[in-house]
Short mmCIF file of C-alpha atoms and ligand atoms in Angstrom, two decimals:
data_model
loop_
_atom_site.label_atom_id
_atom_site.label_comp_id
_atom_site.label_asym_id
_atom_site.label_seq_id
_atom_site.Cartn_x
_atom_site.Cartn_y
_atom_site.Cartn_z
CA UNK A 36 114.69 96.03 49.25
CA UNK A 37 115.13 94.40 53.23
CA UNK A 38 111.85 95.66 55.29
CA UNK A 39 112.96 96.42 59.42
CA UNK A 40 110.84 96.90 61.96
CA UNK A 41 110.06 100.70 62.31
CA UNK A 42 111.78 102.28 64.54
CA UNK A 43 111.09 102.04 67.93
CA UNK A 44 109.73 98.96 68.41
CA UNK A 45 110.73 95.28 69.57
CA UNK A 46 111.37 91.91 68.45
CA UNK A 47 111.13 89.44 71.44
CA UNK A 48 113.09 86.16 71.06
CA UNK A 49 114.47 83.90 73.19
CA UNK A 50 114.95 84.22 76.44
CA UNK A 51 113.68 88.02 75.78
CA UNK A 52 110.45 86.41 74.79
CA UNK A 53 110.42 83.88 77.94
CA UNK A 54 111.69 86.70 80.14
CA UNK A 55 108.36 88.94 78.32
CA UNK A 56 106.00 86.62 79.66
CA UNK A 57 107.21 85.82 82.60
CA UNK A 58 107.04 88.67 84.23
CA UNK A 59 103.59 88.92 82.90
CA UNK A 60 102.95 85.82 84.76
CA UNK A 61 104.07 87.15 87.99
CA UNK A 62 102.34 90.47 88.39
CA UNK A 63 99.17 88.69 86.71
CA UNK A 64 99.59 85.96 89.82
CA UNK A 65 100.42 88.82 92.39
CA UNK A 66 97.31 91.48 91.08
CA UNK A 67 95.52 88.61 91.46
CA UNK A 68 96.34 87.79 94.96
CA UNK A 69 95.71 91.81 95.56
CA UNK A 70 92.06 90.97 94.67
CA UNK A 71 92.77 93.03 90.60
CA UNK A 72 90.88 90.90 87.90
CA UNK A 73 91.26 91.76 84.78
CA UNK A 74 90.09 94.05 82.20
CA UNK A 75 90.35 93.81 78.48
CA UNK A 76 89.58 96.54 76.55
CA UNK A 77 89.97 98.30 72.92
CA UNK A 78 93.65 98.55 71.38
CA UNK A 79 92.37 102.28 70.20
CA UNK A 80 89.67 104.31 70.39
CA UNK A 81 88.36 107.59 70.02
CA UNK A 82 90.41 110.23 70.25
CA UNK A 83 88.39 112.00 72.29
CA UNK A 84 88.88 109.78 74.70
CA UNK A 85 92.73 110.07 75.54
CA UNK A 86 92.12 114.08 74.96
CA UNK A 87 89.87 114.76 77.44
CA UNK A 88 91.57 113.04 80.08
CA UNK A 89 95.40 112.71 79.98
CA UNK A 90 95.14 116.57 78.60
CA UNK A 91 95.78 118.89 75.99
CA UNK A 92 98.45 120.73 78.04
CA UNK A 93 99.96 117.20 78.05
CA UNK A 94 103.28 115.64 76.16
CA UNK A 95 101.21 112.55 75.19
CA UNK A 96 98.50 114.60 73.88
CA UNK A 97 100.56 117.47 72.30
CA UNK A 98 102.60 115.24 70.20
CA UNK A 99 102.74 111.29 71.15
CA UNK A 100 100.03 109.94 69.82
CA UNK A 101 99.20 107.76 66.88
CA UNK A 102 96.04 109.65 65.55
CA UNK A 103 94.34 108.99 62.12
CA UNK A 104 90.99 109.03 60.34
CA UNK A 105 89.58 105.96 59.41
CA UNK A 106 87.53 104.90 56.30
CA UNK A 107 84.61 106.89 57.86
CA UNK A 108 86.37 110.16 59.58
CA UNK A 109 86.34 109.33 62.69
CA UNK A 110 89.72 110.81 64.62
CA UNK A 111 91.06 107.06 65.85
CA UNK A 112 93.92 106.68 68.66
CA UNK A 113 96.50 104.56 69.31
CA UNK A 114 96.55 104.05 73.47
CA UNK A 115 98.99 105.73 74.33
CA UNK A 116 98.29 104.79 78.25
CA UNK A 117 95.62 102.30 80.02
CA UNK A 118 93.74 104.50 82.05
CA UNK A 119 92.18 106.56 80.12
CA UNK A 120 90.40 104.08 78.36
CA UNK A 121 89.85 101.56 82.16
CA UNK A 122 87.88 104.13 83.38
CA UNK A 123 85.98 105.17 79.60
CA UNK A 124 84.84 101.15 79.68
CA UNK A 125 84.50 101.71 83.64
CA UNK A 126 82.01 104.69 83.39
CA UNK A 127 80.34 103.38 79.51
CA UNK A 128 79.97 99.30 81.09
CA UNK A 129 77.94 101.21 84.52
CA UNK A 130 81.29 99.41 86.91
CA UNK A 131 80.18 101.99 89.34
CA UNK A 132 76.99 100.59 89.87
CA UNK A 133 78.38 98.24 92.28
CA UNK A 134 79.42 99.52 96.17
CA UNK A 135 82.11 99.83 97.44
CA UNK A 136 85.90 99.25 95.71
CA UNK A 137 86.05 97.66 92.17
CA UNK A 138 89.74 96.60 91.68
CA UNK A 139 90.85 96.16 88.01
CA UNK A 140 94.50 95.60 86.24
CA UNK A 141 95.10 95.42 82.54
CA UNK A 142 97.99 94.14 80.22
CA UNK A 143 99.62 95.31 76.68
CA UNK A 144 100.77 96.88 73.94
CA UNK A 145 100.92 101.11 74.67
CA UNK A 146 101.94 103.47 71.64
CA UNK A 147 103.42 106.91 71.85
CA UNK A 148 105.51 108.98 69.13
CA UNK A 149 107.97 108.91 71.15
CA UNK A 150 112.45 109.84 70.74
CA UNK A 151 113.32 106.12 70.88
CA UNK A 152 116.41 105.74 73.26
CA UNK A 153 117.16 103.01 75.69
CA UNK A 154 113.70 102.12 76.76
CA UNK A 155 112.28 104.92 75.46
CA UNK A 156 109.95 102.83 72.77
CA UNK A 157 107.40 103.76 70.58
CA UNK A 158 105.41 100.86 71.09
CA UNK A 159 105.68 99.26 74.60
CA UNK A 160 103.50 96.87 77.20
CA UNK A 161 102.03 98.41 80.10
CA UNK A 162 100.97 96.43 82.65
CA UNK A 163 98.29 99.07 85.18
CA UNK A 164 95.93 98.29 87.87
CA UNK A 165 93.15 100.85 88.93
CA UNK A 166 91.01 101.23 91.89
CA UNK A 167 87.88 102.74 91.59
CA UNK A 168 85.30 103.68 94.38
CA UNK A 169 87.16 104.35 97.42
CA UNK A 170 89.53 107.32 99.16
CA UNK A 171 91.90 106.11 101.58
CA UNK A 172 95.38 106.80 102.43
CA UNK A 173 95.17 102.54 103.08
CA UNK A 174 94.59 101.87 99.80
CA UNK A 175 97.45 104.61 98.05
CA UNK A 176 100.10 103.05 100.42
CA UNK A 177 98.73 99.70 99.16
CA UNK A 178 98.59 100.32 96.03
CA UNK A 179 102.33 102.10 96.14
CA UNK A 180 103.08 98.43 98.06
CA UNK A 181 101.71 96.50 95.34
CA UNK A 182 103.66 98.21 92.52
CA UNK A 183 106.77 97.44 95.04
CA UNK A 184 105.74 94.10 95.79
CA UNK A 185 105.95 93.53 92.01
CA UNK A 186 109.59 94.86 91.58
CA UNK A 187 110.78 92.86 94.28
CA UNK A 188 108.88 89.59 92.88
CA UNK A 189 110.96 90.17 90.09
CA UNK A 190 113.88 91.09 91.60
CA UNK A 191 114.71 94.00 91.36
CA UNK A 192 115.79 96.03 93.92
CA UNK A 193 117.65 98.90 93.19
CA UNK A 194 114.96 100.98 92.99
CA UNK A 195 114.25 104.31 94.50
CA UNK A 196 110.47 105.51 95.44
CA UNK A 197 109.48 108.15 95.13
CA UNK A 198 106.45 110.16 96.33
CA UNK A 199 104.35 113.31 96.29
CA UNK A 200 100.99 114.94 96.81
CA UNK A 201 100.21 117.43 94.18
CA UNK A 202 96.57 118.86 95.86
CA UNK A 203 93.13 119.59 94.52
CA UNK A 204 92.35 121.59 92.17
CA UNK A 205 92.46 124.56 93.76
CA UNK A 206 95.63 124.41 95.80
CA UNK A 207 96.98 123.43 92.75
CA UNK A 208 94.86 126.35 90.59
CA UNK A 209 96.77 128.58 93.20
CA UNK A 210 100.30 126.75 93.14
CA UNK A 211 99.84 126.98 89.69
CA UNK A 212 99.71 130.97 89.29
CA UNK A 213 102.80 131.14 92.05
CA UNK A 214 104.90 129.63 89.85
CA UNK A 215 104.30 131.76 87.53
CA UNK A 216 104.86 134.94 89.21
CA UNK A 217 108.59 132.85 90.90
CA UNK A 218 109.61 132.08 86.83
CA UNK A 219 108.22 135.56 85.74
CA UNK A 220 110.91 136.98 85.42
CA UNK A 221 113.34 134.79 84.67
CA UNK A 222 111.47 132.67 81.84
CA UNK A 223 113.39 133.75 78.85
CA UNK A 224 116.81 131.78 80.25
CA UNK A 225 114.63 129.02 81.31
CA UNK A 226 114.37 125.84 77.84
CA UNK A 227 111.33 126.17 75.63
CA UNK A 228 109.48 123.09 77.04
CA UNK A 229 109.14 125.39 80.10
CA UNK A 230 108.42 128.71 78.57
CA UNK A 231 105.68 126.59 76.83
CA UNK A 232 104.10 125.29 80.26
CA UNK A 233 104.55 128.03 81.81
CA UNK A 234 101.01 128.94 79.65
CA UNK A 235 99.48 125.41 79.75
CA UNK A 236 100.68 124.24 83.03
CA UNK A 237 103.29 125.88 84.94
CA UNK A 238 103.60 122.50 87.77
CA UNK A 239 104.87 120.98 85.18
CA UNK A 240 108.21 123.23 84.63
CA UNK A 241 109.16 121.58 87.99
CA UNK A 242 110.38 118.71 86.54
CA UNK A 243 111.59 120.00 83.24
CA UNK A 244 114.58 117.67 82.25
CA UNK A 245 116.33 120.27 80.62
CA UNK A 246 115.93 122.63 83.38
CA UNK A 247 116.28 121.13 86.62
CA UNK A 248 119.58 121.50 88.68
CA UNK A 249 118.75 125.32 87.36
CA UNK A 250 118.95 127.47 90.94
CA UNK A 251 115.54 129.30 90.04
CA UNK A 252 113.81 125.59 89.62
CA UNK A 253 115.06 124.51 93.00
CA UNK A 254 114.38 128.12 95.32
CA UNK A 255 110.51 127.68 93.17
CA UNK A 256 107.96 127.70 95.87
CA UNK A 257 106.44 124.55 97.55
CA UNK A 258 103.11 123.20 97.14
CA UNK A 259 102.79 121.86 100.40
CA UNK A 260 102.41 125.41 101.61
CA UNK A 261 99.77 125.82 99.44
CA UNK A 262 97.36 122.76 100.95
CA UNK A 263 94.82 122.09 101.82
CA UNK A 264 95.22 121.09 105.92
CA UNK A 265 93.02 117.72 105.18
CA UNK A 266 94.87 116.97 102.38
CA UNK A 267 98.82 116.99 104.52
CA UNK A 268 96.74 114.88 106.57
CA UNK A 269 96.16 112.28 104.29
CA UNK A 270 99.31 112.49 102.65
CA UNK A 271 101.42 111.86 105.86
CA UNK A 272 99.44 108.88 106.77
CA UNK A 273 99.65 107.81 103.51
CA UNK A 274 103.23 108.06 104.18
CA UNK A 275 103.33 105.91 107.68
CA UNK A 276 100.96 103.60 106.07
CA UNK A 277 104.51 102.62 103.51
CA UNK A 278 106.32 102.91 106.61
CA UNK A 279 104.62 100.31 108.14
CA UNK A 280 104.41 97.87 105.47
CA UNK A 281 107.94 98.49 105.42
CA UNK A 282 108.48 99.42 102.25
CA UNK A 283 111.27 102.38 101.68
CA UNK A 284 110.85 105.50 100.20
CA UNK A 285 111.86 109.63 99.76
CA UNK A 286 110.08 112.36 99.47
CA UNK A 287 110.22 114.27 96.30
CA UNK A 288 107.90 117.79 96.81
CA UNK A 289 109.11 118.26 92.91
CA UNK A 290 107.86 115.15 91.40
CA UNK A 291 104.11 116.08 89.31
CA UNK A 292 103.94 113.54 86.44
CA UNK A 293 103.40 114.42 82.75
CA UNK A 294 99.72 114.05 82.71
CA UNK A 295 97.23 116.12 83.38
CA UNK A 296 94.63 114.05 86.03
CA UNK A 297 96.33 113.48 87.90
CA UNK A 298 94.91 114.69 92.05
CA UNK A 299 96.07 114.08 95.90
CA UNK A 300 98.91 111.14 95.77
CA UNK A 301 101.68 110.63 92.79
CA UNK A 302 104.57 107.95 93.21
CA UNK A 303 107.31 106.84 90.51
CA UNK A 304 109.60 103.94 90.58
CA UNK A 305 113.00 104.30 88.99
CA UNK A 306 115.24 101.84 88.49
CA UNK A 307 118.41 103.29 91.31
CA UNK A 308 121.82 102.49 90.05
CA UNK A 309 124.72 105.91 89.49
CA UNK A 310 126.84 103.15 87.41
CA UNK A 311 124.21 102.46 85.12
CA UNK A 312 123.51 104.05 81.94
CA UNK A 313 120.07 103.13 82.36
CA UNK A 314 119.84 104.92 86.15
CA UNK A 315 116.90 106.81 87.76
CA UNK A 316 114.89 105.33 84.25
CA UNK A 317 111.17 104.88 85.27
CA UNK A 318 110.18 101.60 86.01
CA UNK A 319 106.45 102.02 86.82
CA UNK A 320 104.30 105.51 87.99
CA UNK A 321 100.87 106.42 88.87
CA UNK A 322 98.49 108.15 91.47
CA UNK A 323 95.42 109.55 92.50
CA UNK A 324 92.86 110.77 89.98
CA UNK A 325 90.25 111.76 91.70
CA UNK A 326 87.55 113.41 88.74
CA UNK A 327 88.12 111.98 85.81
CA UNK A 328 85.20 109.11 85.51
CA UNK A 329 83.79 113.22 85.43
CA UNK A 330 84.89 113.83 82.17
CA UNK A 331 83.47 110.81 80.56
CA UNK A 332 80.49 112.00 82.26
CA UNK A 333 80.41 109.47 84.75
CA UNK A 334 79.08 110.55 88.71
CA UNK A 335 82.54 111.56 90.82
CA UNK A 336 84.41 108.04 91.58
CA UNK A 337 87.90 109.09 93.78
CA UNK A 338 90.81 106.61 91.75
CA UNK A 339 94.07 105.60 91.76
CA UNK A 340 95.95 103.55 90.00
CA UNK A 341 99.95 103.03 88.35
CA UNK A 342 101.69 101.88 85.55
CA UNK A 343 104.56 99.61 84.47
CA UNK A 344 106.85 99.20 81.50
CA UNK A 345 107.49 95.44 81.08
CA UNK A 346 110.39 96.49 78.19
CA UNK A 347 112.10 98.49 81.42
CA UNK A 348 111.60 95.91 83.60
CA UNK A 349 113.00 93.14 80.81
CA UNK A 350 115.76 95.70 80.51
CA UNK A 351 117.12 95.88 84.00
CA UNK A 352 116.05 92.71 85.26
CA UNK A 353 119.08 91.42 82.07
CA UNK A 354 121.45 93.77 83.18
CA UNK A 355 120.84 93.15 86.85
CA UNK A 356 121.62 89.03 85.46
CA UNK A 357 118.51 87.67 87.40
CA UNK A 358 116.48 87.57 83.66
CA UNK A 359 117.70 83.54 83.77
CA UNK A 360 115.01 81.26 84.10
CA UNK A 361 117.57 78.44 85.88
CA UNK A 362 115.53 78.51 88.63
CA UNK A 363 112.47 79.31 87.95
CA UNK A 364 111.43 76.41 85.96
CA UNK A 365 113.11 72.80 86.03
CA UNK A 366 113.97 71.95 82.42
CA UNK A 367 115.52 67.94 81.78
CA UNK A 368 117.55 66.72 78.72
CA UNK A 369 117.74 63.32 79.12
CA UNK A 370 121.30 61.81 78.04
CA UNK A 371 121.22 58.28 76.04
CA UNK A 372 124.56 56.25 76.06
CA UNK A 373 124.71 53.73 73.24
CA UNK A 374 122.52 52.69 69.71
CA UNK A 375 120.18 50.92 72.18
CA UNK A 376 119.08 53.48 74.18
CA UNK A 377 117.87 56.06 71.72
CA UNK A 378 114.15 54.79 72.66
CA UNK A 379 114.00 54.58 75.96
CA UNK A 380 115.22 58.04 75.61
CA UNK A 381 112.77 59.30 73.65
CA UNK A 382 110.09 56.89 75.91
CA UNK A 383 111.42 58.30 79.56
CA UNK A 384 111.09 62.71 77.50
CA UNK A 385 108.45 61.48 76.40
CA UNK A 386 106.98 60.27 79.98
CA UNK A 387 108.44 63.52 81.41
CA UNK A 388 106.44 65.24 79.10
CA UNK A 389 102.96 63.51 79.96
CA UNK A 390 103.95 64.71 83.44
CA UNK A 391 104.09 68.82 82.97
CA UNK A 392 107.71 68.90 82.15
CA UNK A 393 109.61 70.42 80.05
CA UNK A 394 111.91 67.38 78.75
CA UNK A 395 114.21 67.55 75.54
CA UNK A 396 116.94 65.17 74.06
CA UNK A 397 119.48 64.84 71.47
CA UNK A 398 117.76 62.61 69.00
CA UNK A 399 121.32 61.94 67.46
CA UNK A 400 124.02 62.02 68.61
CA UNK A 401 125.06 58.01 71.09
CA UNK A 402 127.86 60.46 71.92
CA UNK A 403 128.06 62.22 75.21
CA UNK A 404 130.13 65.26 74.29
CA UNK A 405 127.33 66.71 72.23
CA UNK A 406 124.43 66.00 74.22
CA UNK A 407 125.73 67.38 76.75
CA UNK A 408 126.01 70.67 74.40
CA UNK A 409 122.64 70.17 73.53
CA UNK A 410 121.67 69.97 77.82
CA UNK A 411 123.38 73.99 77.80
CA UNK A 412 121.71 75.05 74.69
CA UNK A 413 118.17 73.52 76.53
CA UNK A 414 119.17 75.30 79.68
CA UNK A 415 118.52 72.31 81.18
CA UNK A 416 118.95 72.31 85.35
CA UNK A 417 118.57 68.48 85.69
CA UNK A 418 120.00 65.84 83.27
CA UNK A 419 118.56 62.72 82.91
CA UNK A 420 121.17 60.14 81.82
CA UNK A 421 120.19 56.35 81.01
CA UNK A 422 122.39 54.00 80.09
CA UNK A 423 121.99 49.41 79.51
CA UNK A 424 123.48 49.80 82.79
CA UNK A 425 120.45 52.02 84.89
CA UNK A 426 118.49 50.12 82.49
CA UNK A 427 119.75 47.06 84.25
CA UNK A 428 119.22 48.20 87.89
CA UNK A 429 115.90 49.56 87.13
CA UNK A 430 117.55 53.00 87.97
CA UNK A 431 118.36 56.48 86.20
CA UNK A 432 121.20 58.97 86.72
CA UNK A 433 120.56 62.28 87.94
CA UNK A 434 122.57 65.81 87.65
CA UNK A 435 121.24 69.10 88.79
CA UNK A 436 123.65 71.75 87.70
CA UNK A 437 122.35 73.72 89.91
CA UNK A 438 123.49 71.37 92.93
CA UNK A 439 126.23 70.27 91.65
CA UNK A 440 125.24 66.80 92.49
CA UNK A 441 124.18 63.81 90.78
CA UNK A 442 123.34 60.05 92.07
CA UNK A 443 121.48 57.63 91.03
CA UNK A 444 117.94 57.07 91.63
CA UNK A 445 115.23 54.84 91.68
CA UNK A 446 112.75 54.89 89.06
CA UNK A 447 109.82 55.66 92.36
CA UNK A 448 112.86 58.39 93.08
CA UNK A 449 112.35 59.93 90.02
CA UNK A 450 108.11 60.34 90.53
CA UNK A 451 109.19 62.19 93.71
CA UNK A 452 111.72 64.34 92.87
CA UNK A 453 109.48 65.44 89.97
CA UNK A 454 106.79 65.12 92.26
CA UNK A 455 104.90 62.92 89.69
CA UNK A 456 102.02 61.15 90.52
CA UNK A 457 101.18 57.99 89.60
CA UNK A 458 103.35 55.24 87.95
CA UNK A 459 106.56 55.46 87.59
CA UNK A 460 108.56 54.89 84.26
CA UNK A 461 108.50 51.96 83.06
CA UNK A 462 111.92 50.78 80.59
CA UNK A 463 111.33 48.47 77.84
P1 HAM B 256 103.33 106.61 83.05
O1 HAM B 256 104.09 107.21 83.60
O2 HAM B 256 102.89 107.63 80.98
O3 HAM B 256 102.27 106.82 83.36
O4 HAM B 256 103.59 104.94 81.89
C1 HAM B 256 104.13 104.62 83.50
C2 HAM B 256 105.58 103.39 82.69
O5 HAM B 256 105.35 102.74 81.32
C3 HAM B 256 106.45 104.37 83.05
O6 HAM B 256 106.71 103.74 84.19
C4 HAM B 256 107.00 103.15 82.36
O7 HAM B 256 107.98 102.38 82.04
C5 HAM B 256 106.50 102.94 81.48
N1 HAM B 256 106.69 103.44 80.15
C6 HAM B 256 105.83 104.82 79.42
N2 HAM B 256 106.83 105.47 78.31
C7 HAM B 256 107.62 104.27 77.73
C8 HAM B 256 108.14 104.39 76.53
N3 HAM B 256 107.76 105.07 75.59
N4 HAM B 256 108.33 102.74 75.93
C9 HAM B 256 108.56 102.69 76.99
N5 HAM B 256 108.50 101.99 78.08
C10 HAM B 256 107.66 103.41 78.73
C11 HAM B 256 100.54 105.75 83.00
O8 HAM B 256 100.77 105.80 81.75
C12 HAM B 256 99.78 106.12 83.61
N6 HAM B 256 98.31 105.71 82.70
C13 HAM B 256 99.90 105.42 84.90
C14 HAM B 256 98.08 105.57 85.65
C15 HAM B 256 98.00 104.25 85.97
N7 HAM B 256 98.32 106.49 86.31
C16 HAM B 256 97.05 105.86 86.92
N8 HAM B 256 96.93 104.56 86.92
#
């Protein structure tokens, strides 16, 4: 019997595998410019790590975790997200003894038993950052800025940056009570999830996908009216900083996030193309969580972070047609004319490879047509063509398929084009 991959998982190959690694490289490079250092933590943890932090009332803990008993009868969970494990590690390794800000990044697989659909997987990859130790609107704005800059570098600009604040614990409690009283008379008309959330976490009713458009939802009280004055000032300062950083954003007062650990600033960046079937897909999301370290019996440490779904970025880059790597690397195919030149082609490809360039050649065919075909398949930007003529003149013909140019150049000039230091290639 044929065995296929598990529902909600993906195989990456060819261009997709390449784009996956390209995205990985970009997110790591940019976050390191912002001072984040990678932390590598286990893919599974004690179930308690997620139950305590992501929260008993969240969908993730309620119905999406891959939880099992190991052979020692311990309850183990494949991580559904990164923040909980990073916070567990931050406390366990006493990273809080360092004064000031600790900036951590992570990259790796996450697992959620969700209903698979476009962009929603059961195994997916998150890149995330978490910054511990400082509570200031400038850090909040800079975290959103980092998120925005990463997307910009990946050429994903059809996006909406949605921001909101859900205030401190006290404001949320009062707001929760106000929401319950607002919804009490219409509760029976709402969906099953809303009816459940009414009791467990009324804030989550606001972003219900089923009842989102109902008037009773739109008329719900606003968190703003329950916020402490200092929380309002803080949020206004976040918004002002975003403006000064030139980040276009929208305040969405119904953005509440589905994980229980958030406090104050929350945000989500969604794909924005109303012609697309994946319009509004969340590409990344995050927020402040100022009391999570206490849930792990660590000292109170304010924190903020975000995570982005790599597969979703890949999907959007494909849709936007910006996953073409022709201009992101400089692949070369060496084409040879005539029987005697194959060995020169082999030596030249080797020369280029030894100088760190991806070079390929058609080992078999002497005619140009199949060699051009190979160049297309290899997605080469550059074609170097050599024949007896070029050999005699000690030069090559270089074709740049992006610029559409073709020129004869000396072997020394070839070195210059590809930033090769040292001796130029020498024909036999
Ligand atoms: P989240 O909103 O659950 O937040 O996930 C963040 C991102 O991961 C989403 O915006 C999406 O791009 C991607 N993602 C989530 N679930 C799936 C899925 N089933 N398939 C594909 N991609 C998915 C968190 O996980 C928080 N830990 C973020 C955070 C970090 N908050 C503070 N620090």
